[in-house]
PDB file of C-alpha atoms in Angstrom:
ATOM      1  CA  MET A   1     -41.571   7.114 111.841  1.00 79.00           C
ATOM      2  CA  ASP A   2     -44.405   5.366 113.151  1.00 93.00           C
ATOM      3  CA  LYS A   3     -46.818   4.307 110.653  1.00 97.00           C
ATOM      4  CA  LEU A   4     -50.782   5.027 110.779  1.00 97.00           C
ATOM      5  CA  LEU A   5     -53.516   3.235 109.868  1.00 98.00           C
ATOM      6  CA  VAL A   6     -56.415   5.334 108.185  1.00 97.00           C
ATOM      7  CA  SER A   7     -60.239   5.156 106.547  1.00 97.00           C
ATOM      8  CA  ALA A   8     -59.137   6.029 102.566  1.00 97.00           C
ATOM      9  CA  CYS A   9     -62.329   8.498 102.682  1.00 97.00           C
ATOM     10  CA  LEU A  10     -60.536  10.439 105.893  1.00 97.00           C
ATOM     11  CA  LEU A  11     -57.513  11.639 102.947  1.00 96.00           C
ATOM     12  CA  GLY A  12     -59.658  12.525 100.347  1.00 95.00           C
ATOM     13  CA  ALA A  13     -60.424   9.080  98.469  1.00 96.00           C
ATOM     14  CA  PRO A  14     -63.572   9.316  97.132  1.00 97.00           C
ATOM     15  CA  CYS A  15     -65.020   5.957  98.366  1.00 96.00           C
ATOM     16  CA  ARG A  16     -67.999   6.477 100.533  1.00 95.00           C
ATOM     17  CA  TYR A  17     -70.720   4.378  99.573  1.00 95.00           C
ATOM     18  CA  ASP A  18     -71.864   7.685  97.741  1.00 96.00           C
ATOM     19  CA  GLY A  19     -69.232   7.768  95.540  1.00 96.00           C
ATOM     20  CA  LYS A  20     -67.780  10.590  98.185  1.00 95.00           C
ATOM     21  CA  SER A  21     -65.184  11.462 100.723  1.00 94.00           C
ATOM     22  CA  LYS A  22     -65.207  12.583 104.049  1.00 92.00           C
ATOM     23  CA  PRO A  23     -61.781  15.019 104.147  1.00 93.00           C
ATOM     24  CA  LEU A  24     -60.427  15.348 107.817  1.00 92.00           C
ATOM     25  CA  ALA A  25     -60.090  18.983 108.226  1.00 91.00           C
ATOM     26  CA  GLY A  26     -56.389  18.891 110.237  1.00 89.00           C
ATOM     27  CA  ILE A  27     -55.297  15.281 108.668  1.00 91.00           C
ATOM     28  CA  GLU A  28     -52.064  16.801 107.395  1.00 89.00           C
ATOM     29  CA  ARG A  29     -50.236  17.643 110.368  1.00 91.00           C
ATOM     30  CA  LEU A  30     -50.142  14.356 111.035  1.00 92.00           C
ATOM     31  CA  ARG A  31     -47.684  13.654 108.193  1.00 91.00           C
ATOM     32  CA  GLU A  32     -45.026  14.730 110.591  1.00 91.00           C
ATOM     33  CA  THR A  33     -45.535  12.622 112.787  1.00 92.00           C
ATOM     34  CA  TYR A  34     -46.710   9.588 111.025  1.00 95.00           C
ATOM     35  CA  GLU A  35     -46.372   7.684 107.726  1.00 96.00           C
ATOM     36  CA  LEU A  36     -50.537   7.519 106.788  1.00 97.00           C
ATOM     37  CA  VAL A  37     -51.624   4.222 105.075  1.00 98.00           C
ATOM     38  CA  PRO A  38     -55.166   4.649 103.615  1.00 98.00           C
ATOM     39  CA  VAL A  39     -57.185   1.617 103.549  1.00 98.00           C
ATOM     40  CA  CYS A  40     -61.170   1.474 102.282  1.00 98.00           C
ATOM     41  CA  PRO A  41     -61.868  -1.947 103.599  1.00 98.00           C
ATOM     42  CA  GLU A  42     -65.349  -2.036 102.112  1.00 97.00           C
ATOM     43  CA  GLN A  43     -63.571  -1.725  98.491  1.00 97.00           C
ATOM     44  CA  GLU A  44     -60.832  -4.539  99.503  1.00 97.00           C
ATOM     45  CA  GLY A  45     -64.055  -6.367 100.312  1.00 97.00           C
ATOM     46  CA  GLY A  46     -64.784  -6.423  96.621  1.00 97.00           C
ATOM     47  CA  LEU A  47     -67.771  -3.791  96.731  1.00 97.00           C
ATOM     48  CA  PRO A  48     -68.436  -1.417  94.911  1.00 97.00           C
ATOM     49  CA  THR A  49     -68.170   2.257  94.388  1.00 97.00           C
ATOM     50  CA  PRO A  50     -70.635   3.392  94.957  1.00 97.00           C
ATOM     51  CA  ARG A  51     -73.161   0.800  96.604  1.00 97.00           C
ATOM     52  CA  THR A  52     -76.060   0.637  98.049  1.00 97.00           C
ATOM     53  CA  PRO A  53     -75.601   2.094 102.145  1.00 97.00           C
ATOM     54  CA  SER A  54     -75.434  -0.395 105.162  1.00 97.00           C
ATOM     55  CA  GLU A  55     -75.380  -1.083 108.443  1.00 97.00           C
ATOM     56  CA  ARG A  56     -74.639  -3.581 110.841  1.00 97.00           C
ATOM     57  CA  ARG A  57     -77.510  -5.763 112.433  1.00 95.00           C
ATOM     58  CA  GLY A  58     -75.927  -8.038 115.378  1.00 93.00           C
ATOM     59  CA  GLU A  59     -73.237  -9.992 113.865  1.00 94.00           C
ATOM     60  CA  ALA A  60     -74.646  -9.533 109.864  1.00 97.00           C
ATOM     61  CA  VAL A  61     -73.778  -6.141 107.679  1.00 98.00           C
ATOM     62  CA  VAL A  62     -76.698  -5.863 105.085  1.00 97.00           C
ATOM     63  CA  MET A  63     -77.559  -3.482 102.774  1.00 97.00           C
ATOM     64  CA  GLN A  64     -80.422  -0.869 102.878  1.00 97.00           C
ATOM     65  CA  ASP A  65     -82.586  -2.807  99.893  1.00 97.00           C
ATOM     66  CA  GLY A  66     -81.707  -5.998 102.368  1.00 97.00           C
ATOM     67  CA  THR A  67     -79.033  -7.880 100.423  1.00 97.00           C
ATOM     68  CA  ASP A  68     -77.087  -9.517 103.390  1.00 98.00           C
ATOM     69  CA  VAL A  69     -73.048  -8.424 102.780  1.00 98.00           C
ATOM     70  CA  THR A  70     -71.309  -9.651 105.542  1.00 98.00           C
ATOM     71  CA  ALA A  71     -69.247 -11.499 103.842  1.00 98.00           C
ATOM     72  CA  GLN A  72     -67.279  -8.765 101.733  1.00 98.00           C
ATOM     73  CA  TYR A  73     -67.136  -6.762 105.080  1.00 98.00           C
ATOM     74  CA  ARG A  74     -65.451  -9.541 106.745  1.00 98.00           C
ATOM     75  CA  ARG A  75     -62.732 -10.040 103.981  1.00 98.00           C
ATOM     76  CA  GLY A  76     -62.715  -6.400 103.904  1.00 98.00           C
ATOM     77  CA  ALA A  77     -61.909  -6.274 107.408  1.00 98.00           C
ATOM     78  CA  GLU A  78     -59.001  -8.672 107.208  1.00 98.00           C
ATOM     79  CA  ALA A  79     -57.428  -6.872 104.228  1.00 98.00           C
ATOM     80  CA  ALA A  80     -56.888  -3.948 106.740  1.00 98.00           C
ATOM     81  CA  LEU A  81     -55.488  -6.501 108.813  1.00 98.00           C
ATOM     82  CA  ALA A  82     -53.393  -7.379 107.156  1.00 98.00           C
ATOM     83  CA  LEU A  83     -52.676  -4.476 105.527  1.00 98.00           C
ATOM     84  CA  CYS A  84     -51.947  -3.364 109.214  1.00 97.00           C
ATOM     85  CA  ARG A  85     -49.127  -5.910 110.312  1.00 97.00           C
ATOM     86  CA  ARG A  86     -47.735  -5.780 106.897  1.00 97.00           C
ATOM     87  CA  GLU A  87     -46.823  -2.235 107.533  1.00 97.00           C
ATOM     88  CA  GLY A  88     -46.257  -2.460 111.141  1.00 97.00           C
ATOM     89  CA  CYS A  89     -49.329   0.189 112.115  1.00 97.00           C
ATOM     90  CA  ALA A  90     -49.808   0.097 115.930  1.00 92.00           C
ATOM     91  CA  ALA A  91     -52.880   2.816 115.439  1.00 97.00           C
ATOM     92  CA  ALA A  92     -55.329   3.322 113.215  1.00 98.00           C
ATOM     93  CA  LEU A  93     -57.481   6.278 112.362  1.00 97.00           C
ATOM     94  CA  LEU A  94     -61.142   5.431 111.078  1.00 97.00           C
ATOM     95  CA  LYS A  95     -64.026   6.958 110.000  1.00 97.00           C
ATOM     96  CA  GLU A  96     -66.908   6.621 113.189  1.00 96.00           C
ATOM     97  CA  ARG A  97     -70.235   5.156 112.568  1.00 96.00           C
ATOM     98  CA  SER A  98     -69.252   2.949 109.572  1.00 96.00           C
ATOM     99  CA  PRO A  99     -70.321  -0.532 109.256  1.00 97.00           C
ATOM    100  CA  SER A 100     -66.949  -1.077 108.652  1.00 97.00           C
ATOM    101  CA  CYS A 101     -64.606   1.337 110.221  1.00 97.00           C
ATOM    102  CA  GLY A 102     -66.886   2.773 113.333  1.00 96.00           C
ATOM    103  CA  SER A 103     -65.877   2.575 116.813  1.00 93.00           C
ATOM    104  CA  GLY A 104     -67.717   3.214 119.793  1.00 93.00           C
ATOM    105  CA  ALA A 105     -71.146   3.994 117.613  1.00 95.00           C
ATOM    106  CA  ILE A 106     -72.581   2.499 115.047  1.00 97.00           C
ATOM    107  CA  TYR A 107     -75.661   2.652 112.898  1.00 96.00           C
ATOM    108  CA  ASP A 108     -78.183   0.353 114.337  1.00 95.00           C
ATOM    109  CA  GLY A 109     -79.380  -1.477 110.905  1.00 95.00           C
ATOM    110  CA  SER A 110     -82.120   0.120 110.960  1.00 96.00           C
ATOM    111  CA  PHE A 111     -82.015   2.953 107.970  1.00 97.00           C
ATOM    112  CA  THR A 112     -83.203   5.334 110.438  1.00 97.00           C
ATOM    113  CA  HIS A 113     -79.458   6.693 111.756  1.00 95.00           C
ATOM    114  CA  THR A 114     -80.170   5.876 115.026  1.00 96.00           C
ATOM    115  CA  LEU A 115     -76.761   5.253 116.460  1.00 96.00           C
ATOM    116  CA  ILE A 116     -75.618   2.075 119.483  1.00 96.00           C
ATOM    117  CA  PRO A 117     -72.864   1.018 121.112  1.00 96.00           C
ATOM    118  CA  GLY A 118     -70.663  -1.180 118.973  1.00 95.00           C
ATOM    119  CA  ASP A 119     -67.978  -1.635 116.558  1.00 97.00           C
ATOM    120  CA  GLY A 120     -68.069  -1.798 113.298  1.00 97.00           C
ATOM    121  CA  VAL A 121     -66.624  -5.664 111.333  1.00 98.00           C
ATOM    122  CA  THR A 122     -63.018  -3.941 110.874  1.00 98.00           C
ATOM    123  CA  ALA A 123     -62.309  -2.352 113.727  1.00 98.00           C
ATOM    124  CA  GLU A 124     -63.608  -5.011 115.872  1.00 98.00           C
ATOM    125  CA  LEU A 125     -61.158  -7.046 114.652  1.00 98.00           C
ATOM    126  CA  LEU A 126     -58.433  -4.660 114.372  1.00 98.00           C
ATOM    127  CA  ARG A 127     -58.819  -3.628 118.217  1.00 97.00           C
ATOM    128  CA  GLN A 128     -59.195  -8.112 118.709  1.00 97.00           C
ATOM    129  CA  ASN A 129     -55.586  -8.061 117.057  1.00 98.00           C
ATOM    130  CA  GLY A 130     -54.033  -5.180 119.979  1.00 97.00           C
ATOM    131  CA  VAL A 131     -54.386  -1.941 117.330  1.00 98.00           C
ATOM    132  CA  ARG A 132     -55.505   0.842 119.351  1.00 97.00           C
ATOM    133  CA  ILE A 133     -58.449   2.417 117.458  1.00 98.00           C
ATOM    134  CA  TYR A 134     -59.623   6.160 117.166  1.00 97.00           C
ATOM    135  CA  GLY A 135     -62.226   7.812 115.157  1.00 95.00           C
ATOM    136  CA  GLU A 136     -61.844  11.280 113.248  1.00 93.00           C
ATOM    137  CA  SER A 137     -63.495  13.170 116.129  1.00 94.00           C
ATOM    138  CA  GLU A 138     -59.700  12.349 118.523  1.00 94.00           C
ATOM    139  CA  LEU A 139     -57.618  13.380 115.986  1.00 90.00           C
ATOM    140  CA  ASP A 140     -56.651  16.105 118.111  1.00 89.00           C
ATOM    141  CA  LEU A 141     -55.639  12.571 120.522  1.00 88.00           C
ATOM    142  CA  LEU A 142     -52.947  11.315 118.045  1.00 90.00           C
TER     143      LEU A 142
END
């Protein structure tokens, strides 16, 4: 059975910045085809839950209070890539718009809910290393 890396919040883990989850309706059907491998790059990078919201500003990631958390996001991305390699995951289903897991569109760093083209730190690193990235709106593609 193929393995699929999945944002832990989509599986119901309360690991989002607000201490909540974003369980994805229909994700259970993926268990028929894939072994799901949960990951929360923010927690893997050493950030607490709950935590102050963060957004990407260019190559940096900053919290709403101005704290630079780029190092934690990079550490989390590296941990996610290592897990992906260790488990043999060729694809990942990640939380859209996240500064870590977002793919294709992320918030612009102004904390005004403005979306711009781009990837989160983890999605970017995984993609650079040949992992196919899917957002939760692309569940049917899996």
